[in-house]
Amino acid sequence: MIIVVKPGTREEELEPIRKMLISKGIIIQDIVGETTRMMGMAGDTSVISPDSIICYPFVEKIIRVQTPYKLAGRKFHPADTVVNVSGRKLGGGHFAVIAGPCSVESEEQVLSVAREVKAAGAVFLRGGAFKPRTSPYVFRGLGMDGLELLKAARKETGLPIVTEILSSEYLDAFAADVDIIQIGARNMQNFTLLRQVGELNKPVLLKRGLSSTVEDLLMAAEHVMAGGAHDVILCERGIRTFETSTRNTLDLSAVPVLKEKSHLPVVIDPSHATGFRELVEPMSLAATAAGCDGLIIEVHGQPEAALCDGAQSVTPPMFANLMVKVEKIRKALI
Ligand code: PEP
Ligand code: MN
């Protein structure tokens, strides 16, 4: 971090900030030019809040040199993180597809989708038991009963389960029964929940917030990892833009950007990113070509009857077809 000092500042005016920085173990390097004076800081600057530095009247601006995400960043952890759930790997060259319904609706629905996505090559089963819905008057998930149905589907198919936690009330149940805990876009900055989930030290699928930057996402991952978790999967699921022809705008460039900045695996959710099932395949192929580590795709046996997100859910045959094409893209990349 570099502090640019306003012209005309006297040396004694800098004393309080010097004392404060030294007390926090920071080494100060002064850079004095003809018209500009700067204070370079070396050491663990993550303990310094730029908000408090900017309060000093002589500070013109602060230039950040290091990234504030030390655990999620690649700098101190150059090797790719590989998430391994009962031998099913994601990241570090292991491409994996997570598929299943938006929400768990019934035993028959989740079991039949689980069987079909497994047959098509998915290695994890997704399904929401607790659903974050914009309207309080629509289906909000089966709750704990939904979790039981996911467990039954895992028992039959062997697919590890990925499902979203909405509230800390269910931390114990998720710790006991869920293989990968999803934190949804709407909770990406629920810092208390991030920390509590991180403390469970289980794999986490962290979705990018609706209006969050890549750095916001990495800082959210940092909160989870500061709690103790190591295996965080970053998920780009589309962001809000002025474009209305799709539900969200898929930020595909987030894939190489995240992979450059972080060692964590990156998956793309073409379902929530686009909102339309016809767009799920082309965006899955594009995401694969862009180098993501996996995909998370909504699949429903009868999308028109789905209780949530039917318009963006592909049918099992569509999913199987898409998987064949994804494999072709992957082969072409090798
Ligand atoms: C979901 O995966 O079903 C979901 C609600 O996703 P998001 O948090 O990305 O909207
Ligand atoms: Mn959904």
mmCIF file of C-alpha atoms and ligand atoms in Angstrom:
data_model
loop_
_atom_site.group_PDB
_atom_site.id
_atom_site.type_symbol
_atom_site.label_atom_id
_atom_site.label_comp_id
_atom_site.label_asym_id
_atom_site.label_seq_id
_atom_site.Cartn_x
_atom_site.Cartn_y
_atom_site.Cartn_z
ATOM 1 C CA MET A 1 0.000 0.000 0.000
ATOM 2 C CA ILE A 2 1.286 3.453 -0.860
ATOM 3 C CA ILE A 3 0.068 6.683 0.726
ATOM 4 C CA VAL A 4 0.340 9.738 -1.497
ATOM 5 C CA VAL A 5 0.784 12.797 0.736
ATOM 6 C CA LYS A 6 -0.753 16.165 -0.162
ATOM 7 C CA PRO A 7 1.783 18.817 -1.265
ATOM 8 C CA GLY A 8 2.823 21.224 1.494
ATOM 9 C CA THR A 9 2.440 18.690 4.314
ATOM 10 C CA ARG A 10 4.986 19.238 7.079
ATOM 11 C CA GLU A 11 7.023 16.320 8.436
ATOM 12 C CA GLU A 12 5.587 16.666 11.959
ATOM 13 C CA GLU A 13 2.061 16.327 10.614
ATOM 14 C CA LEU A 14 2.978 12.792 9.501
ATOM 15 C CA GLU A 15 4.086 11.715 12.977
ATOM 16 C CA PRO A 16 0.721 10.295 14.171
ATOM 17 C CA ILE A 17 0.338 8.076 11.130
ATOM 18 C CA ARG A 18 3.938 6.929 11.343
ATOM 19 C CA LYS A 19 3.428 5.912 14.979
ATOM 20 C CA MET A 20 0.207 4.091 14.164
ATOM 21 C CA LEU A 21 1.773 2.163 11.273
ATOM 22 C CA ILE A 22 4.881 1.231 13.237
ATOM 23 C CA SER A 23 2.714 0.018 16.132
ATOM 24 C CA LYS A 24 1.092 -2.403 13.663
ATOM 25 C CA GLY A 25 4.436 -3.773 12.512
ATOM 26 C CA ILE A 26 4.494 -1.912 9.208
ATOM 27 C CA ILE A 27 7.820 -0.797 7.751
ATOM 28 C CA ILE A 28 7.621 2.637 6.119
ATOM 29 C CA GLN A 29 9.685 3.621 3.093
ATOM 30 C CA ASP A 30 9.601 7.304 2.242
ATOM 31 C CA ILE A 31 9.691 8.321 -1.390
ATOM 32 C CA VAL A 32 10.321 12.037 -1.685
ATOM 33 C CA GLY A 33 10.197 13.592 -5.123
ATOM 34 C CA GLU A 34 10.336 17.226 -6.193
ATOM 35 C CA THR A 35 6.588 17.721 -6.103
ATOM 36 C CA THR A 36 5.283 14.457 -4.695
ATOM 37 C CA ARG A 37 5.831 12.703 -1.435
ATOM 38 C CA MET A 38 4.774 9.115 -0.841
ATOM 39 C CA MET A 39 4.951 6.622 2.010
ATOM 40 C CA GLY A 40 5.395 3.036 0.916
ATOM 41 C CA MET A 41 4.315 0.377 3.371
ATOM 42 C CA ALA A 42 5.860 -3.059 3.652
ATOM 43 C CA GLY A 43 4.672 -5.892 5.866
ATOM 44 C CA ASP A 44 1.211 -7.307 6.476
ATOM 45 C CA THR A 45 -0.887 -4.383 5.296
ATOM 46 C CA SER A 46 -4.079 -6.441 5.523
ATOM 47 C CA VAL A 47 -4.326 -5.221 9.145
ATOM 48 C CA ILE A 48 -4.550 -1.605 7.934
ATOM 49 C CA SER A 49 -7.916 -0.262 6.911
ATOM 50 C CA PRO A 50 -7.663 2.136 3.934
ATOM 51 C CA ASP A 51 -10.829 3.793 5.305
ATOM 52 C CA SER A 52 -8.964 4.942 8.398
ATOM 53 C CA ILE A 53 -5.875 6.077 6.453
ATOM 54 C CA ILE A 54 -7.925 8.260 4.141
ATOM 55 C CA CYS A 55 -9.269 10.091 7.214
ATOM 56 C CA TYR A 56 -5.889 11.747 7.831
ATOM 57 C CA PRO A 57 -6.180 15.248 6.347
ATOM 58 C CA PHE A 58 -2.827 15.124 4.547
ATOM 59 C CA VAL A 59 -3.599 11.937 2.612
ATOM 60 C CA GLU A 60 -4.258 12.641 -1.058
ATOM 61 C CA LYS A 61 -4.872 9.041 -2.063
ATOM 62 C CA ILE A 62 -4.008 5.461 -1.314
ATOM 63 C CA ILE A 63 -2.625 3.092 -3.912
ATOM 64 C CA ARG A 64 -3.117 -0.573 -3.154
ATOM 65 C CA VAL A 65 -0.289 -2.785 -4.335
ATOM 66 C CA GLN A 66 -1.145 -6.133 -2.788
ATOM 67 C CA THR A 67 -4.425 -7.974 -3.061
ATOM 68 C CA PRO A 68 -6.508 -8.035 0.108
ATOM 69 C CA TYR A 69 -7.378 -11.714 -0.384
ATOM 70 C CA LYS A 70 -4.416 -13.684 0.888
ATOM 71 C CA LEU A 71 -6.064 -17.078 1.348
ATOM 72 C CA ALA A 72 -8.050 -17.053 -1.887
ATOM 73 C CA GLY A 73 -5.281 -15.393 -3.909
ATOM 74 C CA ARG A 74 -2.789 -17.245 -6.066
ATOM 75 C CA LYS A 75 0.180 -15.292 -4.778
ATOM 76 C CA PHE A 76 0.659 -17.330 -1.609
ATOM 77 C CA HIS A 77 -0.884 -20.497 -3.023
ATOM 78 C CA PRO A 78 0.283 -20.920 -6.620
ATOM 79 C CA ALA A 79 -1.024 -24.481 -7.132
ATOM 80 C CA ASP A 80 -4.641 -24.968 -8.187
ATOM 81 C CA THR A 81 -6.943 -26.188 -5.444
ATOM 82 C CA VAL A 82 -8.543 -29.529 -6.242
ATOM 83 C CA VAL A 83 -11.819 -30.147 -4.434
ATOM 84 C CA ASN A 84 -12.147 -33.850 -3.730
ATOM 85 C CA VAL A 85 -15.447 -35.230 -2.487
ATOM 86 C CA SER A 86 -15.342 -39.010 -2.079
ATOM 87 C CA GLY A 87 -12.953 -39.285 -5.011
ATOM 88 C CA ARG A 88 -14.910 -36.932 -7.274
ATOM 89 C CA LYS A 89 -12.558 -34.116 -8.138
ATOM 90 C CA LEU A 90 -13.127 -30.564 -9.335
ATOM 91 C CA GLY A 91 -10.351 -28.107 -10.193
ATOM 92 C CA GLY A 92 -6.692 -28.370 -11.143
ATOM 93 C CA GLY A 93 -7.442 -30.035 -14.471
ATOM 94 C CA HIS A 94 -10.368 -32.084 -13.169
ATOM 95 C CA PHE A 95 -13.485 -30.905 -14.990
ATOM 96 C CA ALA A 96 -16.772 -31.770 -13.299
ATOM 97 C CA VAL A 97 -20.427 -31.093 -13.968
ATOM 98 C CA ILE A 98 -22.975 -30.505 -11.210
ATOM 99 C CA ALA A 99 -26.538 -31.010 -12.390
ATOM 100 C CA GLY A 100 -30.044 -31.420 -11.052
ATOM 101 C CA PRO A 101 -33.250 -29.534 -10.498
ATOM 102 C CA CYS A 102 -33.450 -25.963 -9.310
ATOM 103 C CA SER A 103 -35.532 -27.171 -6.378
ATOM 104 C CA VAL A 104 -36.257 -30.526 -4.887
ATOM 105 C CA GLU A 105 -39.985 -31.061 -5.437
ATOM 106 C CA SER A 106 -40.669 -34.743 -4.808
ATOM 107 C CA GLU A 107 -38.896 -38.061 -4.401
ATOM 108 C CA GLU A 108 -39.786 -39.198 -7.885
ATOM 109 C CA GLN A 109 -38.651 -35.886 -9.439
ATOM 110 C CA VAL A 110 -35.245 -35.728 -7.766
ATOM 111 C CA LEU A 111 -34.505 -39.444 -8.124
ATOM 112 C CA SER A 112 -35.332 -39.602 -11.802
ATOM 113 C CA VAL A 113 -33.290 -36.459 -12.592
ATOM 114 C CA ALA A 114 -30.396 -37.773 -10.480
ATOM 115 C CA ARG A 115 -30.364 -41.052 -12.419
ATOM 116 C CA GLU A 116 -30.488 -39.290 -15.764
ATOM 117 C CA VAL A 117 -27.813 -36.696 -15.074
ATOM 118 C CA LYS A 118 -25.543 -39.388 -13.694
ATOM 119 C CA ALA A 119 -26.010 -41.487 -16.817
ATOM 120 C CA ALA A 120 -25.073 -38.428 -18.900
ATOM 121 C CA GLY A 121 -21.855 -37.877 -16.960
ATOM 122 C CA ALA A 122 -22.656 -35.434 -14.131
ATOM 123 C CA VAL A 123 -20.613 -36.145 -11.007
ATOM 124 C CA PHE A 124 -22.477 -34.041 -8.442
ATOM 125 C CA LEU A 125 -26.218 -33.630 -7.866
ATOM 126 C CA ARG A 126 -27.638 -30.151 -7.263
ATOM 127 C CA GLY A 127 -31.077 -29.332 -5.875
ATOM 128 C CA GLY A 128 -32.430 -26.612 -3.656
ATOM 129 C CA ALA A 129 -34.218 -27.612 -0.462
ATOM 130 C CA PHE A 130 -34.297 -24.036 0.810
ATOM 131 C CA LYS A 131 -35.035 -21.579 -1.996
ATOM 132 C CA PRO A 132 -34.330 -17.845 -1.951
ATOM 133 C CA ARG A 133 -37.309 -16.433 -3.868
ATOM 134 C CA THR A 134 -38.028 -12.846 -4.809
ATOM 135 C CA SER A 135 -41.702 -13.297 -3.921
ATOM 136 C CA PRO A 136 -42.689 -14.609 -0.493
ATOM 137 C CA TYR A 137 -45.875 -16.092 -2.009
ATOM 138 C CA VAL A 138 -44.300 -18.720 -4.250
ATOM 139 C CA PHE A 139 -42.720 -22.133 -3.567
ATOM 140 C CA ARG A 140 -39.813 -21.684 -1.197
ATOM 141 C CA GLY A 141 -38.574 -25.252 -1.093
ATOM 142 C CA LEU A 142 -39.350 -28.379 0.932
ATOM 143 C CA GLY A 143 -36.824 -27.441 3.621
ATOM 144 C CA MET A 144 -35.530 -30.336 5.710
ATOM 145 C CA ASP A 145 -37.788 -32.784 3.842
ATOM 146 C CA GLY A 146 -36.019 -31.727 0.654
ATOM 147 C CA LEU A 147 -32.664 -32.465 2.263
ATOM 148 C CA GLU A 148 -33.890 -35.978 3.106
ATOM 149 C CA LEU A 149 -34.855 -36.513 -0.546
ATOM 150 C CA LEU A 150 -31.413 -35.371 -1.686
ATOM 151 C CA LYS A 151 -29.847 -37.829 0.731
ATOM 152 C CA ALA A 152 -32.004 -40.597 -0.710
ATOM 153 C CA ALA A 153 -30.895 -39.631 -4.231
ATOM 154 C CA ARG A 154 -27.257 -39.681 -3.121
ATOM 155 C CA LYS A 155 -27.746 -43.091 -1.542
ATOM 156 C CA GLU A 156 -29.150 -44.522 -4.737
ATOM 157 C CA THR A 157 -26.849 -42.871 -7.275
ATOM 158 C CA GLY A 158 -23.692 -42.239 -5.259
ATOM 159 C CA LEU A 159 -23.669 -38.624 -6.456
ATOM 160 C CA PRO A 160 -22.481 -36.195 -3.765
ATOM 161 C CA ILE A 161 -25.025 -33.436 -3.123
ATOM 162 C CA VAL A 162 -24.748 -29.677 -3.546
ATOM 163 C CA THR A 163 -27.456 -27.590 -1.917
ATOM 164 C CA GLU A 164 -27.918 -24.034 -0.705
ATOM 165 C CA ILE A 165 -27.926 -22.918 2.912
ATOM 166 C CA LEU A 166 -30.066 -19.873 3.622
ATOM 167 C CA SER A 167 -29.794 -19.552 7.353
ATOM 168 C CA SER A 168 -27.421 -20.437 10.182
ATOM 169 C CA GLU A 169 -30.310 -22.285 11.824
ATOM 170 C CA TYR A 170 -29.438 -25.287 9.623
ATOM 171 C CA LEU A 171 -25.651 -25.290 9.991
ATOM 172 C CA ASP A 172 -25.584 -28.559 11.943
ATOM 173 C CA ALA A 173 -27.818 -30.349 9.479
ATOM 174 C CA PHE A 174 -25.726 -29.143 6.528
ATOM 175 C CA ALA A 175 -22.496 -30.059 8.315
ATOM 176 C CA ALA A 176 -23.793 -33.575 8.834
ATOM 177 C CA ASP A 177 -25.433 -34.278 5.499
ATOM 178 C CA VAL A 178 -24.382 -31.973 2.667
ATOM 179 C CA ASP A 179 -21.266 -32.670 0.592
ATOM 180 C CA ILE A 180 -20.849 -29.195 -0.933
ATOM 181 C CA ILE A 181 -22.614 -26.288 0.770
ATOM 182 C CA GLN A 182 -23.873 -23.681 -1.682
ATOM 183 C CA ILE A 183 -23.942 -20.024 -0.734
ATOM 184 C CA GLY A 184 -26.275 -18.312 -3.161
ATOM 185 C CA ALA A 185 -25.805 -15.053 -5.018
ATOM 186 C CA ARG A 186 -28.107 -13.230 -2.614
ATOM 187 C CA ASN A 187 -26.069 -14.284 0.406
ATOM 188 C CA MET A 188 -22.630 -13.723 -1.090
ATOM 189 C CA GLN A 189 -22.088 -10.792 1.245
ATOM 190 C CA ASN A 190 -23.818 -12.249 4.286
ATOM 191 C CA PHE A 191 -20.516 -12.157 6.111
ATOM 192 C CA THR A 192 -21.812 -13.853 9.253
ATOM 193 C CA LEU A 193 -23.100 -16.799 7.238
ATOM 194 C CA LEU A 194 -19.873 -16.941 5.185
ATOM 195 C CA ARG A 195 -17.831 -17.213 8.349
ATOM 196 C CA GLN A 196 -20.103 -19.777 9.971
ATOM 197 C CA VAL A 197 -20.110 -21.968 6.877
ATOM 198 C CA GLY A 198 -16.325 -21.580 6.626
ATOM 199 C CA GLU A 199 -15.981 -22.827 10.198
ATOM 200 C CA LEU A 200 -17.590 -26.126 9.178
ATOM 201 C CA ASN A 201 -14.517 -26.745 7.021
ATOM 202 C CA LYS A 202 -16.526 -28.434 4.277
ATOM 203 C CA PRO A 203 -16.414 -27.735 0.530
ATOM 204 C CA VAL A 204 -18.357 -24.608 -0.379
ATOM 205 C CA LEU A 205 -19.827 -23.495 -3.712
ATOM 206 C CA LEU A 206 -19.862 -19.717 -3.553
ATOM 207 C CA LYS A 207 -21.980 -17.912 -6.129
ATOM 208 C CA ARG A 208 -21.140 -14.423 -7.320
ATOM 209 C CA GLY A 209 -23.566 -11.772 -6.085
ATOM 210 C CA LEU A 210 -25.973 -10.186 -8.538
ATOM 211 C CA SER A 211 -24.070 -6.904 -8.600
ATOM 212 C CA SER A 212 -20.719 -7.989 -7.241
ATOM 213 C CA THR A 213 -17.320 -7.485 -8.756
ATOM 214 C CA VAL A 214 -14.737 -10.223 -9.138
ATOM 215 C CA GLU A 215 -12.927 -8.714 -6.182
ATOM 216 C CA ASP A 216 -16.120 -8.780 -4.080
ATOM 217 C CA LEU A 217 -16.417 -12.489 -4.891
ATOM 218 C CA LEU A 218 -12.816 -13.152 -3.921
ATOM 219 C CA MET A 219 -13.248 -11.226 -0.683
ATOM 220 C CA ALA A 220 -16.363 -13.294 0.085
ATOM 221 C CA ALA A 221 -14.270 -16.439 -0.509
ATOM 222 C CA GLU A 222 -11.683 -14.939 1.841
ATOM 223 C CA HIS A 223 -14.332 -14.716 4.594
ATOM 224 C CA VAL A 224 -15.209 -18.396 4.115
ATOM 225 C CA MET A 225 -11.542 -19.383 4.143
ATOM 226 C CA ALA A 226 -10.763 -17.193 7.156
ATOM 227 C CA GLY A 227 -13.324 -19.364 8.959
ATOM 228 C CA GLY A 228 -11.196 -22.436 8.199
ATOM 229 C CA ALA A 229 -12.488 -23.904 4.924
ATOM 230 C CA HIS A 230 -9.975 -24.619 2.161
ATOM 231 C CA ASP A 231 -12.174 -25.915 -0.623
ATOM 232 C CA VAL A 232 -14.159 -23.043 -2.055
ATOM 233 C CA ILE A 233 -15.551 -23.307 -5.581
ATOM 234 C CA LEU A 234 -16.178 -19.920 -7.182
ATOM 235 C CA CYS A 235 -19.294 -19.708 -9.332
ATOM 236 C CA GLU A 236 -20.054 -17.107 -11.985
ATOM 237 C CA ARG A 237 -23.829 -17.125 -12.478
ATOM 238 C CA GLY A 238 -24.399 -13.927 -14.411
ATOM 239 C CA ILE A 239 -24.526 -10.367 -13.190
ATOM 240 C CA ARG A 240 -27.064 -7.566 -13.483
ATOM 241 C CA THR A 241 -26.510 -5.249 -16.408
ATOM 242 C CA PHE A 242 -28.750 -2.987 -18.517
ATOM 243 C CA GLU A 243 -29.358 -5.911 -20.915
ATOM 244 C CA THR A 244 -32.843 -7.379 -20.624
ATOM 245 C CA SER A 245 -32.846 -10.087 -23.293
ATOM 246 C CA THR A 246 -31.342 -12.540 -20.814
ATOM 247 C CA ARG A 247 -32.073 -12.949 -17.092
ATOM 248 C CA ASN A 248 -28.519 -11.868 -16.262
ATOM 249 C CA THR A 249 -25.379 -11.231 -18.280
ATOM 250 C CA LEU A 250 -22.865 -14.057 -18.195
ATOM 251 C CA ASP A 251 -19.470 -12.570 -17.435
ATOM 252 C CA LEU A 252 -17.348 -15.166 -19.178
ATOM 253 C CA SER A 253 -14.196 -13.126 -18.837
ATOM 254 C CA ALA A 254 -14.507 -13.757 -15.099
ATOM 255 C CA VAL A 255 -13.197 -17.271 -15.811
ATOM 256 C CA PRO A 256 -9.667 -16.343 -16.908
ATOM 257 C CA VAL A 257 -9.622 -13.353 -14.562
ATOM 258 C CA LEU A 258 -10.526 -15.472 -11.520
ATOM 259 C CA LYS A 259 -8.154 -18.218 -12.524
ATOM 260 C CA GLU A 260 -5.331 -15.759 -12.808
ATOM 261 C CA LYS A 261 -6.058 -14.146 -9.446
ATOM 262 C CA SER A 262 -7.017 -17.245 -7.495
ATOM 263 C CA HIS A 263 -6.115 -20.909 -7.104
ATOM 264 C CA LEU A 264 -9.737 -21.826 -6.416
ATOM 265 C CA PRO A 265 -11.785 -23.747 -9.010
ATOM 266 C CA VAL A 266 -14.219 -21.750 -11.128
ATOM 267 C CA VAL A 267 -17.559 -23.075 -12.329
ATOM 268 C CA ILE A 268 -20.113 -21.474 -14.606
ATOM 269 C CA ASP A 269 -23.875 -21.564 -14.091
ATOM 270 C CA PRO A 270 -25.345 -21.014 -17.554
ATOM 271 C CA SER A 271 -28.884 -21.593 -16.238
ATOM 272 C CA HIS A 272 -29.140 -18.586 -13.909
ATOM 273 C CA ALA A 273 -26.823 -16.571 -16.144
ATOM 274 C CA THR A 274 -29.187 -16.726 -19.111
ATOM 275 C CA GLY A 275 -32.645 -17.653 -17.816
ATOM 276 C CA PHE A 276 -33.500 -19.575 -21.006
ATOM 277 C CA ARG A 277 -32.956 -23.266 -21.625
ATOM 278 C CA GLU A 278 -32.039 -22.726 -25.303
ATOM 279 C CA LEU A 279 -29.060 -20.647 -24.162
ATOM 280 C CA VAL A 280 -27.749 -23.176 -21.657
ATOM 281 C CA GLU A 281 -25.939 -25.322 -24.215
ATOM 282 C CA PRO A 282 -24.153 -22.541 -26.152
ATOM 283 C CA MET A 283 -23.038 -20.868 -22.940
ATOM 284 C CA SER A 284 -21.885 -24.203 -21.485
ATOM 285 C CA LEU A 285 -19.735 -24.738 -24.554
ATOM 286 C CA ALA A 286 -18.363 -21.203 -24.446
ATOM 287 C CA ALA A 287 -17.593 -21.509 -20.730
ATOM 288 C CA THR A 288 -15.807 -24.805 -21.287
ATOM 289 C CA ALA A 289 -13.767 -23.239 -24.073
ATOM 290 C CA ALA A 290 -12.934 -20.325 -21.763
ATOM 291 C CA GLY A 291 -11.293 -22.750 -19.346
ATOM 292 C CA CYS A 292 -13.720 -23.151 -16.464
ATOM 293 C CA ASP A 293 -13.301 -26.126 -14.141
ATOM 294 C CA GLY A 294 -16.907 -27.174 -14.310
ATOM 295 C CA LEU A 295 -20.535 -26.308 -14.867
ATOM 296 C CA ILE A 296 -23.624 -26.245 -12.674
ATOM 297 C CA ILE A 297 -26.757 -26.846 -14.712
ATOM 298 C CA GLU A 298 -30.461 -26.992 -13.866
ATOM 299 C CA VAL A 299 -32.219 -30.067 -15.254
ATOM 300 C CA HIS A 300 -35.906 -30.923 -14.898
ATOM 301 C CA GLY A 301 -37.874 -33.874 -16.259
ATOM 302 C CA GLN A 302 -40.821 -31.616 -17.064
ATOM 303 C CA PRO A 303 -39.662 -27.997 -17.094
ATOM 304 C CA GLU A 304 -43.157 -26.637 -17.759
ATOM 305 C CA ALA A 305 -44.306 -28.118 -14.439
ATOM 306 C CA ALA A 306 -41.237 -27.021 -12.431
ATOM 307 C CA LEU A 307 -41.970 -25.146 -9.206
ATOM 308 C CA CYS A 308 -38.959 -22.909 -9.761
ATOM 309 C CA ASP A 309 -36.863 -21.833 -12.765
ATOM 310 C CA GLY A 310 -38.559 -24.054 -15.358
ATOM 311 C CA ALA A 311 -37.751 -21.671 -18.213
ATOM 312 C CA GLN A 312 -34.027 -22.113 -17.703
ATOM 313 C CA SER A 313 -34.092 -25.841 -16.943
ATOM 314 C CA VAL A 314 -32.969 -28.205 -19.668
ATOM 315 C CA THR A 315 -34.597 -31.608 -20.073
ATOM 316 C CA PRO A 316 -32.536 -34.756 -19.457
ATOM 317 C CA PRO A 317 -32.121 -35.434 -23.216
ATOM 318 C CA MET A 318 -30.980 -31.836 -23.757
ATOM 319 C CA PHE A 319 -28.524 -32.286 -20.909
ATOM 320 C CA ALA A 320 -27.155 -35.535 -22.317
ATOM 321 C CA ASN A 321 -26.662 -33.912 -25.703
ATOM 322 C CA LEU A 322 -24.929 -30.902 -24.150
ATOM 323 C CA MET A 323 -22.564 -33.170 -22.223
ATOM 324 C CA VAL A 324 -21.425 -34.862 -25.433
ATOM 325 C CA LYS A 325 -20.642 -31.467 -26.954
ATOM 326 C CA VAL A 326 -18.879 -30.224 -23.823
ATOM 327 C CA GLU A 327 -16.664 -33.299 -23.999
ATOM 328 C CA LYS A 328 -15.813 -32.496 -27.618
ATOM 329 C CA ILE A 329 -14.773 -28.970 -26.646
ATOM 330 C CA ARG A 330 -12.655 -30.345 -23.833
ATOM 331 C CA LYS A 331 -10.924 -32.770 -26.186
ATOM 332 C CA ALA A 332 -10.299 -29.962 -28.681
ATOM 333 C CA LEU A 333 -8.563 -27.949 -25.957
ATOM 334 C CA ILE A 334 -6.050 -30.658 -25.054
HETATM 335 C C1 PEP B 1 -29.747 -21.696 -7.438
HETATM 336 O O1 PEP B 1 -28.647 -22.186 -7.711
HETATM 337 O O2 PEP B 1 -30.801 -22.327 -7.467
HETATM 338 C C2 PEP B 1 -29.822 -20.247 -7.137
HETATM 339 C C3 PEP B 1 -30.826 -19.730 -6.450
HETATM 340 O O3 PEP B 1 -28.783 -19.566 -7.656
HETATM 341 P P1 PEP B 1 -28.315 -18.041 -7.466
HETATM 342 O O4 PEP B 1 -28.006 -17.884 -6.016
HETATM 343 O O5 PEP B 1 -27.125 -17.968 -8.363
HETATM 344 O O6 PEP B 1 -29.453 -17.170 -7.922
HETATM 345 MN MN MN B 2 -32.655 -21.894 -9.844
#
